């Protein structure tokens, strides 16, 4: 049925039931995980996600989204699909208890970054790096290094080569952040100005009387 409504007429042709049209290029962006280091010497923490067409654009978008309003000395991003995740535990169960030990694998070792989630609702925090051939082997080695330690309800293992790090030259990007006080609401002395205005207004009214 044809419609006289121009909004309806602008719609693309209806797709028949159970018929799926191929998606256009870049119709759906890839999801990337964002990690931020608040200060030198502090561990990286998971900060959130961005959607981007590629790794470099994800880095740019992450910088704009997550590091403009607080102190930051470094950041990195990695595609979500390349984060190897352990089971998520409940209560006092340690996630390492659910990691089945994998024997040492033959072959060239690679670096993996290990992240721990101490409590649901918190963020994953960097625990350290290990050398392994496979993600599960990396988690096994991490288990040998950090268990039994503090409670861990989830573990991430990320191949270091998959991460887009901040280079030493790029760290200058954040040197000016602490000086941008105009970003902080506390720097606007609106309350004091309003008080002065009301006092002056009150004095004017007294003079008129």
CSV table of C-alpha atoms in Angstrom, one decimal:
chain,number,residue,atom,x,y,z
A,1,UNK,CA,0.0,0.0,0.0
A,2,UNK,CA,1.4,3.4,-1.0
A,3,UNK,CA,1.3,6.2,1.5
A,4,UNK,CA,1.0,9.9,1.0
A,5,UNK,CA,3.0,10.6,4.1
A,6,UNK,CA,6.5,11.8,2.9
A,7,UNK,CA,8.1,10.4,6.0
A,8,UNK,CA,6.9,6.9,5.0
A,9,UNK,CA,7.8,7.4,1.3
A,10,UNK,CA,11.4,8.1,2.3
A,11,UNK,CA,11.7,4.7,4.0
A,12,UNK,CA,13.7,2.0,2.1
A,13,UNK,CA,11.7,-0.8,0.5
A,14,UNK,CA,10.2,-3.3,3.0
A,15,UNK,CA,12.2,-6.5,3.5
A,16,UNK,CA,10.2,-9.7,3.2
A,17,UNK,CA,9.9,-11.9,6.3
A,18,UNK,CA,13.0,-14.0,7.0
A,19,UNK,CA,15.0,-12.2,4.3
A,20,UNK,CA,18.2,-10.5,5.6
A,21,UNK,CA,19.9,-7.9,3.5
A,22,UNK,CA,23.7,-7.7,3.6
A,23,UNK,CA,25.1,-5.0,5.9
A,24,UNK,CA,26.8,-2.0,4.4
A,25,UNK,CA,30.5,-1.5,5.2
A,26,UNK,CA,31.1,0.1,8.6
A,27,UNK,CA,27.4,-0.4,9.4
A,28,UNK,CA,28.5,-1.7,12.8
A,29,UNK,CA,31.7,-0.6,14.6
A,30,UNK,CA,33.9,-2.9,16.6
A,31,UNK,CA,33.9,-2.7,20.4
A,32,UNK,CA,37.2,-1.8,22.1
A,33,UNK,CA,38.1,-1.9,25.8
A,34,UNK,CA,39.8,1.2,27.3
A,35,UNK,CA,42.4,1.1,30.1
A,36,UNK,CA,43.7,4.2,31.9
A,37,UNK,CA,46.7,4.8,34.2
A,38,UNK,CA,45.8,7.7,36.5
A,39,UNK,CA,49.3,8.3,37.8
A,40,UNK,CA,52.9,7.1,37.2
A,41,UNK,CA,53.5,3.9,39.3
A,42,UNK,CA,49.8,3.2,39.6
A,43,UNK,CA,48.3,0.1,37.8
A,44,UNK,CA,46.2,0.5,34.7
A,45,UNK,CA,42.5,0.1,35.3
A,46,UNK,CA,39.7,-0.8,32.9
A,47,UNK,CA,37.7,2.4,32.3
A,48,UNK,CA,35.0,1.5,29.7
A,49,UNK,CA,34.4,0.8,26.1
A,50,UNK,CA,34.3,2.7,22.8
A,51,UNK,CA,32.9,1.7,19.4
A,52,UNK,CA,35.2,2.5,16.4
A,53,UNK,CA,36.0,1.2,12.9
A,54,UNK,CA,39.7,0.4,13.8
A,55,UNK,CA,42.2,0.4,16.6
A,56,UNK,CA,43.7,3.9,15.9
A,57,UNK,CA,40.3,5.6,15.8
A,58,UNK,CA,39.4,3.7,19.0
A,59,UNK,CA,42.4,5.2,20.7
A,60,UNK,CA,41.4,8.8,19.6
A,61,UNK,CA,37.8,8.3,20.7
A,62,UNK,CA,38.9,6.8,24.0
A,63,UNK,CA,41.1,9.8,24.7
A,64,UNK,CA,38.2,12.2,24.1
A,65,UNK,CA,35.7,10.1,26.1
A,66,UNK,CA,37.7,9.1,29.1
A,67,UNK,CA,40.8,11.3,29.7
A,68,UNK,CA,39.6,14.9,29.3
A,69,UNK,CA,38.2,15.5,32.8
A,70,UNK,CA,40.7,13.9,35.2
A,71,UNK,CA,44.4,13.4,35.6
A,72,UNK,CA,45.8,10.7,33.3
A,73,UNK,CA,49.4,9.8,32.3
A,74,UNK,CA,48.8,6.9,29.9
A,75,UNK,CA,46.0,4.9,28.2
A,76,UNK,CA,45.6,1.9,25.9
A,77,UNK,CA,42.9,0.2,24.0
A,78,UNK,CA,42.3,-3.3,22.7
A,79,UNK,CA,39.6,-5.0,20.7
A,80,UNK,CA,37.1,-6.6,23.0
A,81,UNK,CA,37.2,-9.9,21.1
A,82,UNK,CA,40.9,-10.3,22.0
A,83,UNK,CA,40.3,-10.2,25.7
A,84,UNK,CA,40.3,-13.7,27.1
A,85,UNK,CA,37.9,-14.0,30.0
A,86,UNK,CA,37.6,-16.4,32.9
A,87,UNK,CA,34.3,-17.5,34.5
A,88,UNK,CA,32.7,-14.9,36.7
A,89,UNK,CA,32.3,-16.1,40.3
A,90,UNK,CA,29.9,-15.3,43.1
A,91,UNK,CA,30.4,-14.8,46.8
A,92,UNK,CA,33.7,-15.9,48.2
A,93,UNK,CA,34.6,-18.2,45.3
A,94,UNK,CA,38.0,-17.3,43.7
A,95,UNK,CA,37.9,-17.3,39.9
A,96,UNK,CA,41.3,-19.0,39.9
A,97,UNK,CA,39.6,-22.0,41.5
A,98,UNK,CA,37.7,-22.4,38.2
A,99,UNK,CA,40.8,-22.2,36.1
A,100,UNK,CA,41.8,-25.7,34.9
A,101,UNK,CA,45.6,-25.9,34.9
A,102,UNK,CA,47.1,-26.2,31.5
A,103,UNK,CA,50.6,-27.8,31.2
A,104,UNK,CA,53.4,-25.7,29.8
A,105,UNK,CA,53.1,-25.4,26.0
A,106,UNK,CA,55.9,-25.9,23.6
A,107,UNK,CA,56.7,-23.0,21.3
A,108,UNK,CA,57.6,-19.4,21.4
A,109,UNK,CA,56.2,-17.5,24.5
A,110,UNK,CA,54.4,-14.2,24.2
A,111,UNK,CA,53.6,-11.6,26.8
A,112,UNK,CA,50.1,-11.5,28.3
A,113,UNK,CA,48.7,-8.8,30.5
A,114,UNK,CA,46.7,-10.1,33.4
A,115,UNK,CA,43.8,-8.2,35.0
A,116,UNK,CA,41.9,-9.0,38.2
A,117,UNK,CA,38.3,-8.0,39.1
A,118,UNK,CA,38.2,-7.9,42.9
A,119,UNK,CA,34.5,-7.3,43.3
A,120,UNK,CA,31.5,-7.0,41.1
A,121,UNK,CA,30.7,-3.4,40.3
A,122,UNK,CA,34.4,-2.4,40.4
A,123,UNK,CA,36.9,-2.2,37.5
A,124,UNK,CA,39.5,-4.7,36.4
A,125,UNK,CA,42.9,-3.7,37.6
A,126,UNK,CA,46.3,-4.8,36.1
A,127,UNK,CA,48.0,-7.5,38.2
A,128,UNK,CA,51.1,-8.0,36.0
A,129,UNK,CA,52.5,-9.7,32.9
A,130,UNK,CA,53.3,-13.3,32.2
A,131,UNK,CA,54.9,-15.2,29.3
A,132,UNK,CA,52.8,-18.0,27.7
A,133,UNK,CA,51.9,-19.6,24.4
A,134,UNK,CA,48.1,-19.5,24.9
A,135,UNK,CA,45.7,-17.5,26.9
A,136,UNK,CA,44.7,-20.4,29.2
A,137,UNK,CA,48.4,-21.1,29.8
A,138,UNK,CA,48.7,-17.5,30.7
A,139,UNK,CA,45.9,-17.8,33.3
A,140,UNK,CA,47.6,-20.9,34.7
A,141,UNK,CA,50.9,-19.1,35.2
A,142,UNK,CA,49.0,-16.2,36.7
A,143,UNK,CA,47.3,-18.6,39.1
A,144,UNK,CA,50.7,-19.9,40.2
A,145,UNK,CA,52.0,-16.3,40.7
A,146,UNK,CA,49.0,-14.6,42.4
A,147,UNK,CA,46.9,-17.3,44.1
A,148,UNK,CA,45.9,-17.5,46.9
A,149,UNK,CA,46.0,-13.7,47.2
A,150,UNK,CA,43.1,-11.3,47.5
A,151,UNK,CA,39.7,-12.4,46.3
A,152,UNK,CA,39.4,-12.4,42.5
A,153,UNK,CA,36.0,-12.9,40.9
A,154,UNK,CA,37.1,-12.5,37.3
A,155,UNK,CA,40.4,-12.7,35.3
A,156,UNK,CA,41.3,-11.2,31.9
A,157,UNK,CA,44.3,-12.3,29.9
A,158,UNK,CA,45.2,-10.0,27.0
A,159,UNK,CA,48.0,-10.6,24.5
A,160,UNK,CA,50.4,-7.6,24.8
A,161,UNK,CA,50.9,-7.5,21.1
A,162,UNK,CA,47.1,-6.8,20.6
A,163,UNK,CA,47.2,-3.6,22.6
A,164,UNK,CA,47.5,-0.1,21.3
A,165,UNK,CA,49.6,1.5,23.9
A,166,UNK,CA,50.4,5.2,24.5
A,167,UNK,CA,53.9,5.8,23.2
A,168,UNK,CA,56.4,7.9,25.3
A,169,UNK,CA,56.1,10.7,22.7
A,170,UNK,CA,52.3,10.7,23.1
A,171,UNK,CA,52.3,11.1,26.9
A,172,UNK,CA,52.7,14.9,26.3
A,173,UNK,CA,49.0,14.8,25.4
A,174,UNK,CA,48.0,14.8,29.1
A,175,UNK,CA,50.6,17.2,30.5
A,176,UNK,CA,48.2,20.2,30.3
A,177,UNK,CA,45.2,18.5,31.9
A,178,UNK,CA,45.8,19.6,35.5
A,179,UNK,CA,45.9,23.2,34.5
A,180,UNK,CA,42.5,23.2,32.8
A,181,UNK,CA,40.6,24.3,35.9
A,182,UNK,CA,37.8,25.6,33.8
A,183,UNK,CA,36.6,22.0,33.4
A,184,UNK,CA,35.9,21.8,37.2
A,185,UNK,CA,32.6,23.2,38.4
A,186,UNK,CA,34.3,24.1,41.7
A,187,UNK,CA,36.4,26.7,39.9
A,188,UNK,CA,33.3,28.8,39.1
A,189,UNK,CA,32.6,31.0,42.1
A,190,UNK,CA,29.0,31.5,41.3
A,191,UNK,CA,27.9,31.3,44.9
A,192,UNK,CA,30.1,34.2,46.0
A,193,UNK,CA,29.1,36.4,43.0
A,194,UNK,CA,25.4,35.7,43.7
A,195,UNK,CA,25.9,36.6,47.4
A,196,UNK,CA,27.6,39.9,46.5
A,197,UNK,CA,24.9,40.7,44.0
A,198,UNK,CA,22.1,40.1,46.5
A,199,UNK,CA,23.9,42.2,49.2
A,200,UNK,CA,24.3,45.1,46.8
A,201,UNK,CA,20.7,44.8,45.7
A,202,UNK,CA,19.5,44.8,49.3
A,203,UNK,CA,21.6,47.9,50.0
A,204,UNK,CA,20.0,49.7,47.1
A,205,UNK,CA,16.6,48.9,48.4
A,206,UNK,CA,17.5,50.3,51.8
A,207,UNK,CA,18.8,53.5,50.2
A,208,UNK,CA,15.5,53.9,48.3
A,209,UNK,CA,13.5,53.7,51.5
